[in-house]
Coordinates of C-alpha atoms and ligand atoms in Angstrom, one line a residue:
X402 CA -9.8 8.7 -58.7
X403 CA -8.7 10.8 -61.4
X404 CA -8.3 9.2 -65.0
X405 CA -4.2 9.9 -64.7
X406 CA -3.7 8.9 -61.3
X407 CA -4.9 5.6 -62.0
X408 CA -1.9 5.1 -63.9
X409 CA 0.4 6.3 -61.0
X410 CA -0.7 3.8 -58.4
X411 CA -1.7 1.2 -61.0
X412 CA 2.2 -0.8 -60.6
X413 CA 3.0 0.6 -57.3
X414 CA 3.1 -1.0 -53.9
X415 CA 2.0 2.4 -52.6
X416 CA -1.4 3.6 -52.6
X417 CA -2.2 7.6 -53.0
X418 CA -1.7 7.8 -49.2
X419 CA 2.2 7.1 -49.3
X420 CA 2.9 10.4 -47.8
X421 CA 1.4 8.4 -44.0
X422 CA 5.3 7.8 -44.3
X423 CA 6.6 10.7 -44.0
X424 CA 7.5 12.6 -40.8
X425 CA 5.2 15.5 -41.2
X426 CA 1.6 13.6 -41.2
X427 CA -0.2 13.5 -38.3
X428 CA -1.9 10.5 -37.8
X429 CA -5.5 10.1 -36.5
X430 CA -4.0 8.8 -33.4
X431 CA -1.1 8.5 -31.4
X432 CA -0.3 5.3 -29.7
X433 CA 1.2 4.7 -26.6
X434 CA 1.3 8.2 -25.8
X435 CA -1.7 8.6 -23.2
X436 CA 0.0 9.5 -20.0
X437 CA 1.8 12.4 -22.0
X438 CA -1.5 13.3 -23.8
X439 CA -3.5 12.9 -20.1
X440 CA -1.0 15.1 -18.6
X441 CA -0.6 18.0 -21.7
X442 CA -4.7 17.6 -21.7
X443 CA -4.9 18.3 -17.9
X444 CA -2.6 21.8 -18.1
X445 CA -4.4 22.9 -21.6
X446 CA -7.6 22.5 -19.7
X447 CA -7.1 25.9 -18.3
X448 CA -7.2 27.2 -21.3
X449 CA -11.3 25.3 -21.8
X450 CA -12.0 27.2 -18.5
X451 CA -10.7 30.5 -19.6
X452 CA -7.5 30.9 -17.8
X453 CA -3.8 30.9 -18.4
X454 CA -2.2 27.3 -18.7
X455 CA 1.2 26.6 -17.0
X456 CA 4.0 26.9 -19.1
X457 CA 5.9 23.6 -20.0
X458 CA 9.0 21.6 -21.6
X459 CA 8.6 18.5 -23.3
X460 CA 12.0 16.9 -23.7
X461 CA 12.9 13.7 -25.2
X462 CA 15.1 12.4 -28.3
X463 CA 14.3 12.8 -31.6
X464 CA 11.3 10.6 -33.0
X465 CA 9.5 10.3 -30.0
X466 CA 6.5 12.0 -30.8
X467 CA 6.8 15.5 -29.0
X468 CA 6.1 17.2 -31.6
X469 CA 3.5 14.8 -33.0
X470 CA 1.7 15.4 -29.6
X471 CA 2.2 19.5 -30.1
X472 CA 0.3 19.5 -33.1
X473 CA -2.6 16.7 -31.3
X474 CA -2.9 19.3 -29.0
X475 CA -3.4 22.0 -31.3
X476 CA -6.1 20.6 -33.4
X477 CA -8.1 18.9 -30.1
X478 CA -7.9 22.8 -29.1
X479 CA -9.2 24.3 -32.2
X480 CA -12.2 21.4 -32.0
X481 CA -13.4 22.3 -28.4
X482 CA -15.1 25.7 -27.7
X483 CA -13.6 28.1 -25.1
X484 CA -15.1 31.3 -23.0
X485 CA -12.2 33.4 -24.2
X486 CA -10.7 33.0 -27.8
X487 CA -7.5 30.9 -28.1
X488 CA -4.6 30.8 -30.1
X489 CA -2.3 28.0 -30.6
X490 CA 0.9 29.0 -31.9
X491 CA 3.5 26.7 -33.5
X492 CA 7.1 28.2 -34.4
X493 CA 9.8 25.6 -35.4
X494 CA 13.1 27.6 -34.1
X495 CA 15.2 25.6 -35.8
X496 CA 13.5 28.0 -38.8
X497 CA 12.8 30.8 -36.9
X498 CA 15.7 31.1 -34.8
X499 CA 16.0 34.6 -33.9
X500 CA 14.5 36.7 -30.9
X501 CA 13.4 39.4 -33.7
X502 CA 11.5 36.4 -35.6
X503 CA 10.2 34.3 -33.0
X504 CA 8.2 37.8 -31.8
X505 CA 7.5 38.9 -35.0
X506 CA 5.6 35.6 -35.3
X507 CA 3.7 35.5 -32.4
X508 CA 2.9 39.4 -33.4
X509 CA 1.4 38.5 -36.7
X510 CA -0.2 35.3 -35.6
X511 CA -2.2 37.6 -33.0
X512 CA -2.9 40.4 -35.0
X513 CA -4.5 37.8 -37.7
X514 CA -7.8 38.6 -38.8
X515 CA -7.5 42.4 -37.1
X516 CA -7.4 45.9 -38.5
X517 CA -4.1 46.5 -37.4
X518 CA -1.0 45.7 -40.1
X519 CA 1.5 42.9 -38.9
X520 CA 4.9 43.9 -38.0
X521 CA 7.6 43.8 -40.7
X522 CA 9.7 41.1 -41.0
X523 CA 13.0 43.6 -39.8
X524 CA 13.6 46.9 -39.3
X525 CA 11.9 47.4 -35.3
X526 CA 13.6 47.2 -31.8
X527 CA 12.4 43.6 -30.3
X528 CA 10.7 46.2 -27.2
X529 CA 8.4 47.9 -30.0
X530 CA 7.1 44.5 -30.9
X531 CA 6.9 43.5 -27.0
X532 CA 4.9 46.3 -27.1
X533 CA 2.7 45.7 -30.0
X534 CA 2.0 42.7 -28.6
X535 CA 1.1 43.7 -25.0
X536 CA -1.0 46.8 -26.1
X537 CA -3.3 44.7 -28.9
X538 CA -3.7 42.0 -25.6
X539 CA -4.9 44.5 -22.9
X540 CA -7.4 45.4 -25.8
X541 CA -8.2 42.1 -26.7
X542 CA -9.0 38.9 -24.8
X543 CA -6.9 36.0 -25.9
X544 CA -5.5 32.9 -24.2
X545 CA -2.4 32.5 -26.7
X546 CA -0.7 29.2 -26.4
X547 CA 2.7 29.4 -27.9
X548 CA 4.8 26.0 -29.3
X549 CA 8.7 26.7 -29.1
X550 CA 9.5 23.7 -31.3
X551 CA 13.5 22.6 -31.2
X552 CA 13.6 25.2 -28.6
X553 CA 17.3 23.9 -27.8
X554 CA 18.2 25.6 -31.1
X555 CA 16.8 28.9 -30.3
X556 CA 18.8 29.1 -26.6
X557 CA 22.2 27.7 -27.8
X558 CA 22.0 30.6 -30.2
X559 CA 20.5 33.6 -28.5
X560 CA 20.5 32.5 -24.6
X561 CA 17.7 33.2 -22.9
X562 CA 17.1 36.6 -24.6
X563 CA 13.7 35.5 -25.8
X564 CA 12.5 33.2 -22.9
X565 CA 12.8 35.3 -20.3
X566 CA 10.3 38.2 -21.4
X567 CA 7.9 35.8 -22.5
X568 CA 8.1 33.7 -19.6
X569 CA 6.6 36.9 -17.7
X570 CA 4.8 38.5 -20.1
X571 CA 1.7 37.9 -18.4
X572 CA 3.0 40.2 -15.2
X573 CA 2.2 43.3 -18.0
X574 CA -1.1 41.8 -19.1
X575 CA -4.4 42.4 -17.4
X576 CA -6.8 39.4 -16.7
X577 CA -8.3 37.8 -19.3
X578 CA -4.8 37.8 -21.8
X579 CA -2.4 35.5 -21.3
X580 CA 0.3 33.7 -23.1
X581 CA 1.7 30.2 -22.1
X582 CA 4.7 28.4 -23.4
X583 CA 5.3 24.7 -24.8
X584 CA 8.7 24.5 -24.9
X585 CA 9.8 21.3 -26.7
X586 CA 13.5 20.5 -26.4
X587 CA 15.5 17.3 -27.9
X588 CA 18.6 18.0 -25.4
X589 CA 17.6 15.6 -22.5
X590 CA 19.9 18.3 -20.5
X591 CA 18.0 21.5 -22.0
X592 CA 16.9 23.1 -18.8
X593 CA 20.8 23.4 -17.3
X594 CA 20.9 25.6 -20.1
X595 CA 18.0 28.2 -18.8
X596 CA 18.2 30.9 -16.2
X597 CA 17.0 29.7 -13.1
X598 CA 14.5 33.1 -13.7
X599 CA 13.0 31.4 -16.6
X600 CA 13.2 28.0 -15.5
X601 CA 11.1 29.3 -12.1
X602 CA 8.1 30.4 -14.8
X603 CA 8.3 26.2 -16.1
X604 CA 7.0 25.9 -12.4
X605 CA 8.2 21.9 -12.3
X606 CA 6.2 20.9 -15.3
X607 CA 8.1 19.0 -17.3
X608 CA 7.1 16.3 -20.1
X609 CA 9.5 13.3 -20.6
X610 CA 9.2 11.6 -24.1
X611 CA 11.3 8.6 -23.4
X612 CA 12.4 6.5 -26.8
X613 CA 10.1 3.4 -27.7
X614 CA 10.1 0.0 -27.4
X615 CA 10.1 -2.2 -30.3
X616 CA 7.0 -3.6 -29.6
X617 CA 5.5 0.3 -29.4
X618 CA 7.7 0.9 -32.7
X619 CA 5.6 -1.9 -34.8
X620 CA 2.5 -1.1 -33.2
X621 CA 3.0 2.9 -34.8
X622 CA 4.6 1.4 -38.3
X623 CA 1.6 -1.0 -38.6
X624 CA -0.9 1.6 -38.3
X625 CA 1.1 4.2 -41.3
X626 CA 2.1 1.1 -43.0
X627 CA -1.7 0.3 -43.4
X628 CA -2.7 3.5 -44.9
X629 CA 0.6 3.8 -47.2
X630 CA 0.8 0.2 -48.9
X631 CA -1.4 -1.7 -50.7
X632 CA -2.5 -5.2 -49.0
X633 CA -0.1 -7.6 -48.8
X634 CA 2.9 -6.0 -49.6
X635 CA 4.5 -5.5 -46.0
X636 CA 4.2 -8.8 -44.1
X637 CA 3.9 -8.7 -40.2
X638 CA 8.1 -9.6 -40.3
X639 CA 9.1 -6.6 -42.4
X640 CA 7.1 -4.6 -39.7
X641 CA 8.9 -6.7 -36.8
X642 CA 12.1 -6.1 -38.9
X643 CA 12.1 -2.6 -39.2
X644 CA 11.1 -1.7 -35.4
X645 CA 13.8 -4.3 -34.4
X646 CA 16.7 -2.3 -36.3
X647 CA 15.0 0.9 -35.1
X648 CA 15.1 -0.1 -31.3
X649 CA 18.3 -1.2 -31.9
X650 CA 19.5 2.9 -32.9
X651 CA 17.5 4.6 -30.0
X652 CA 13.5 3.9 -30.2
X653 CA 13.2 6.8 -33.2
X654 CA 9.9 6.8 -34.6
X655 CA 10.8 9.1 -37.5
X656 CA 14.2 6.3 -38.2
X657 CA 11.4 3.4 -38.7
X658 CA 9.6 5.4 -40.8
X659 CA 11.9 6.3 -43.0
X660 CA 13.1 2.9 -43.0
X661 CA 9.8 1.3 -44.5
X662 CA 9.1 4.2 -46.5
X663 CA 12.9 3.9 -48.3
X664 CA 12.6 -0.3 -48.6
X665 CA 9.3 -0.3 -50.1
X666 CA 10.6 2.8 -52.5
X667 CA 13.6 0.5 -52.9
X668 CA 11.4 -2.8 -53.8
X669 CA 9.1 -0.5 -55.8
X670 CA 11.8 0.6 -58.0
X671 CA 13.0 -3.1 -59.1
X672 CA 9.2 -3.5 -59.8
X673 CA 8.5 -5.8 -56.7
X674 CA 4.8 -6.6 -55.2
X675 CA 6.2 -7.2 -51.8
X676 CA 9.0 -5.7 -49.5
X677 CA 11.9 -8.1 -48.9
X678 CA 14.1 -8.2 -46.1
X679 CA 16.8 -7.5 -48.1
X680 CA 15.3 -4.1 -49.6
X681 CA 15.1 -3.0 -45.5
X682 CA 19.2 -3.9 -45.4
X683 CA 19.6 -1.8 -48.0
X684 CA 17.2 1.1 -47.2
X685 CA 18.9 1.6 -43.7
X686 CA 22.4 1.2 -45.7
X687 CA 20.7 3.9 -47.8
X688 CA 19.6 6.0 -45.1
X689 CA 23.1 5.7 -43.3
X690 CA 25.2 7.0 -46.3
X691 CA 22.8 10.1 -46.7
X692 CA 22.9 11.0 -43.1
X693 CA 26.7 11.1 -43.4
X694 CA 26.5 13.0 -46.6
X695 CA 24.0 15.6 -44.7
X696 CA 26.1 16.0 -41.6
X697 CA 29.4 16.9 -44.0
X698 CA 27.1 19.1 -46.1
X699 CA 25.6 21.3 -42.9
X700 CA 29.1 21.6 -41.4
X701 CA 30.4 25.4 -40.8
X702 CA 33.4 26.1 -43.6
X703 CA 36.4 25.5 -41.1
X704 CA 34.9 22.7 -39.3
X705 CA 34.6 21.5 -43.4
X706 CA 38.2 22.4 -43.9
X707 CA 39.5 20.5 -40.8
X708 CA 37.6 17.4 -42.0
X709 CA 38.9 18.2 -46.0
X710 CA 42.7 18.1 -44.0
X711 CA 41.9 14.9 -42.0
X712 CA 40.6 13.0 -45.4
X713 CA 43.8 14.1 -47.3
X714 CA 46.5 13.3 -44.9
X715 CA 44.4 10.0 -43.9
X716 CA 43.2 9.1 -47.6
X717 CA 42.0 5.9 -46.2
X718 CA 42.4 4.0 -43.3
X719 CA 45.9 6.3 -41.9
X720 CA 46.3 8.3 -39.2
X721 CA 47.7 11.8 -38.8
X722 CA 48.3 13.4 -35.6
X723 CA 47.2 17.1 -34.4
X724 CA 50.9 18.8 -35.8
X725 CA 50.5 17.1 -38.8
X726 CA 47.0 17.6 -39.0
X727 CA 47.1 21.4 -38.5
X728 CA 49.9 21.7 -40.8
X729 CA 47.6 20.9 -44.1
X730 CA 44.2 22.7 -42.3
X731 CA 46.7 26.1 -42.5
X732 CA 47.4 25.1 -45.9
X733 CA 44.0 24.6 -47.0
X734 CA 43.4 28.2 -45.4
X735 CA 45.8 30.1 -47.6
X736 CA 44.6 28.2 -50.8
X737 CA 40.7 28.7 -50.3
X738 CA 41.4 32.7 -48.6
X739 CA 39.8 32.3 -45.5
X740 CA 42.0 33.1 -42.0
X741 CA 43.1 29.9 -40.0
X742 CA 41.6 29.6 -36.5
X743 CA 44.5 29.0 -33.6
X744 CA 45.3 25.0 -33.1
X745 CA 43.1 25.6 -30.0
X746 CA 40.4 26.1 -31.8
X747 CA 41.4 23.6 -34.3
X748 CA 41.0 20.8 -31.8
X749 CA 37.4 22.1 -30.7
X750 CA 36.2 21.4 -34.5
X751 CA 38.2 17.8 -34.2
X752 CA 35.9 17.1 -30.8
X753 CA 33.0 18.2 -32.7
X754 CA 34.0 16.2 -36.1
X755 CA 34.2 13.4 -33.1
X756 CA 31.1 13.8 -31.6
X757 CA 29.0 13.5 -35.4
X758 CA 30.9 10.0 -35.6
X759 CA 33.0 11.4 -38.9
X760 CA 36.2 10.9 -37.1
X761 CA 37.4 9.0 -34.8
X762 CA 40.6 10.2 -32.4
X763 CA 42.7 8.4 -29.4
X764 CA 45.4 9.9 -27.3
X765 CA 48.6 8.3 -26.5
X766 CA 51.6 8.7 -24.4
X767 CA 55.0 8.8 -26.6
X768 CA 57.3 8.5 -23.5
X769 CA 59.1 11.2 -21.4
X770 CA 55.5 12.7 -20.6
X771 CA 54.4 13.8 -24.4
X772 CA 50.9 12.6 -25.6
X773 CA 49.9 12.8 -29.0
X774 CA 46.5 12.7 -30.5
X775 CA 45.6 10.3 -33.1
X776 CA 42.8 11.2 -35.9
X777 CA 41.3 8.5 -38.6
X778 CA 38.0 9.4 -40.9
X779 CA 35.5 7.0 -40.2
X780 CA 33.5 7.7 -43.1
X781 CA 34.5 6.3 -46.9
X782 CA 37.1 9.0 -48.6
X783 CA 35.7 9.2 -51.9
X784 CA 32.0 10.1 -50.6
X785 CA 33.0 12.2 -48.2
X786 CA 35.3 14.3 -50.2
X787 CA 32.7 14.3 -53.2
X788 CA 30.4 15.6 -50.6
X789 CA 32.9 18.9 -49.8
X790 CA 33.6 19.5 -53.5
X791 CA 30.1 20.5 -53.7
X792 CA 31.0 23.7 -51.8
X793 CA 31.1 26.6 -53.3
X794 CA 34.2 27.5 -51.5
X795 CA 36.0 24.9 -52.8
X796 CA 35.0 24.8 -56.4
X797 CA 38.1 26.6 -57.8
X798 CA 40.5 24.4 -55.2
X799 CA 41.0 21.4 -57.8
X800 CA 41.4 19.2 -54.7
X801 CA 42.2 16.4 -56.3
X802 CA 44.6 17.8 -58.0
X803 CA 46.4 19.1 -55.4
X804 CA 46.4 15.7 -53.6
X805 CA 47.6 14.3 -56.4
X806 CA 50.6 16.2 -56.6
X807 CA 51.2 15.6 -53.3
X808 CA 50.7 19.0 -51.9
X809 CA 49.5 18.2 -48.9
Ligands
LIG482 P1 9.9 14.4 -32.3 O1 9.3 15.7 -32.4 O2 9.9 13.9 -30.9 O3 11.3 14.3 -32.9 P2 7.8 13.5 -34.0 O4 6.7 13.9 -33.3 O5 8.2 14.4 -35.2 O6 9.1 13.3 -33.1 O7 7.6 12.0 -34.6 C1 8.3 11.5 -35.7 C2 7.4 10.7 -36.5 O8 6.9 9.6 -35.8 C3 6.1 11.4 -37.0 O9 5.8 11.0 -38.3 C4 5.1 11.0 -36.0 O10 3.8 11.1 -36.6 C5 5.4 9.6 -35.7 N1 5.1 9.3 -34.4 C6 5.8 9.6 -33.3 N2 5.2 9.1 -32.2 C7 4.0 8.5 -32.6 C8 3.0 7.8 -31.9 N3 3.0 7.7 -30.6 N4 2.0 7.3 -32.6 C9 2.0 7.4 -34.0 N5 3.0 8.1 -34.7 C10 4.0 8.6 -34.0
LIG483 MG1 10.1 17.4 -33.3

């Protein structure tokens, strides 16, 4: 240990390994995870043997360890020796989420290590680097094995533009080159989305991830809780604690994780030895408000708008209805420059603001056949609307001021 670091870990109930918490380590092992492991093992064997793997999907919510297991299966690979070199490559398409980059990746990841230049980041058709990739594959033997991570992101954008030439790549390669596909989706309906031409190359194999059980969720905290605290400072209730309230949500691994992680930053900062069961109440308070926050912040400009008009006419616990509702959204248009969308439209955004659990609507009937729509924010005014104001696009609005003067 350094002399400085000493210091650093000296008053905390972390040790240096803290980070264990975090979503992006990959632990040493991955419990309760062995018939997906078996299975993912038993169609990357083909790849040992020298031959093409099947492509296929994992699906499954979020935290349940698909793409833990991705990257398992991509250092077990680069341990074992094969007949014919292979290449195991991971693209989250949440990041990369364009045909042009998703090649362009799998190009450069190939052409590692060669004599011939990677393809630019822009500027080529998508068939040139098809080519590129084809041509430097007939010439050399490669097994590629190619993660689609968030793959759901990458086909709600683009279709299957991307997925269908790789999917049949290997009809233009000659024996010995191949390129299989681990498409990892978080949509449990993902494949209704695919061609049935693409879906044909998944042949059937298909990976289910299903959420965990409390029980499994302690048994994975325990493990990263070991390796991220000091002894004694998370007791065998906070672990049964925070797998409880995670169960509870939907069996997300990543949720407990964050949980402990926050609580024992929570009790570290009041200069604690041990995490309470009131610093977990907190952290998943904690965790709550920034997840709202995060969902306003990532929201499009009119779906941020239409949310801006609910809060204002609702400024609290009121109602508005659609009319009434549309009425300010148009008004919030002119004022910030950007051209209203039809109410049509307008109530799409409302379904979605719905479906993020920011809002909350009901229909009812007013008599002689009419049915109005009822809208309330679920979330608390001020944070939200602090949240918004961080926009660029509404910087020079004055909001507040506005609201104040009652101009909505
Ligand atoms: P997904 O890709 O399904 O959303 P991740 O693979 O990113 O989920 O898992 C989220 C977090 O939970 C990661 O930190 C991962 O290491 C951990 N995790 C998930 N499943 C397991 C498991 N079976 N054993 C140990 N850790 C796990
Ligand atoms: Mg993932």
């Amino acid at each position: 240990m350094g002399l400085l670091e000493k210091f650093v870990t000296e008053e905390s109930i972390f040790t240096k390994e803290r980070d264990a918490l975090r979503s992006s380590y990959l632990p040493e092992r991955l419990l309760h995870r062995d018939e997906q492991l078996d299975r993912i093992a038993g169609i990357l064997s083909s790849a040992v043997r020298g031959a093409a793997p099947s492509n296929v999907i994992f699906y499954g919510k979020t935290g349940t360890g698909k793409t833990a297991s991705a990257r398992f299966m991509q250092k077990e690979m680069l341990s074992t020796t094969t007949p014919v070199p292979v290449k195991y490559i991971y693209i989250n398409c949440e990041i990369t989420d364009t045909p042009y980059g998703v090649m362009q990746n799998i190009c450069s990841s190939v052409l590692e290590g060669s004599k011939q230049t990677p393809p630019p980041s822009s500027g080529l058709s998508i068939e040139k680097l098809y080519e590129i990739l084809v041509g430097f594959l007939k010439e050399n033997r490669h097994i590629l094995i190619v993660v689609l991570d968030e793959v759901d992101r990458l086909v709600e954008k683009n279709g299957n533009d991307i997925l269908y030439p790789l999917s049949r790549i290997n009809e233009d390669l000659v024996k010995g080159s191949s390129v299989s596909l681990i498409a990892i989706a978080n949509d449990l309906h993902f494949t209704e989305r695919l061609d049935a031409r693409v879906l044909s190359s998944f042949s059937g194999e298909r990976i289910l991830f299903p959420p965990y059980t409390s029980t499994e969720l302690k048994n994975i905290l325990r493990d990263r809780a070991k390796l991220a605290f000091k002894e004694g400072a998370v007791s065998e209730g906070i672990i049964s604690l925070c797998a409880t309230l995670g169960a509870q949500e939907h069996g997300d691994a990543r949720r407990v994780l964050d949980l402990l992680r926050v609580a024992g930053e929570i009790a570290d900062r009041s200069g604690e030895k041990i995490i309470r069961e009131e610093h977990v109440y907190k952290a998943k308070q904690t965790i709550e408000s920034d997840c709202i926050s995060e969902a306003i912040r990532t929201l499009p400009h009119q779906s941020k708008i239409v949310m801006l008009a609910i809060l204002l006419r609702c400024c609290g616990t009121l109602q508005t209805t659609t009319g009434e509702l549309y009425a300010t959204y148009k008004a919030l248009c002119n004022h910030t420059g950007l051209t209203p969308l039809t109410q049509r439209r307008v109530t799409d955004l409302i379904t979605d603001l719905e479906g993020l659990g920011l809002i909350q609507t009901n229909v009812r009937s007013m008599g002689r056949g009419g049915r109005t729509r009822f809208m309330h924010a679920c979330i608390p005014f001020e944070d939200a609307l602090s949240v918004i104001e961080e926009d660029d696009l509404f910087k020079n609005l004055k909001i507040r001021k506005l609201f104040q003067a009652k101009l909505f």
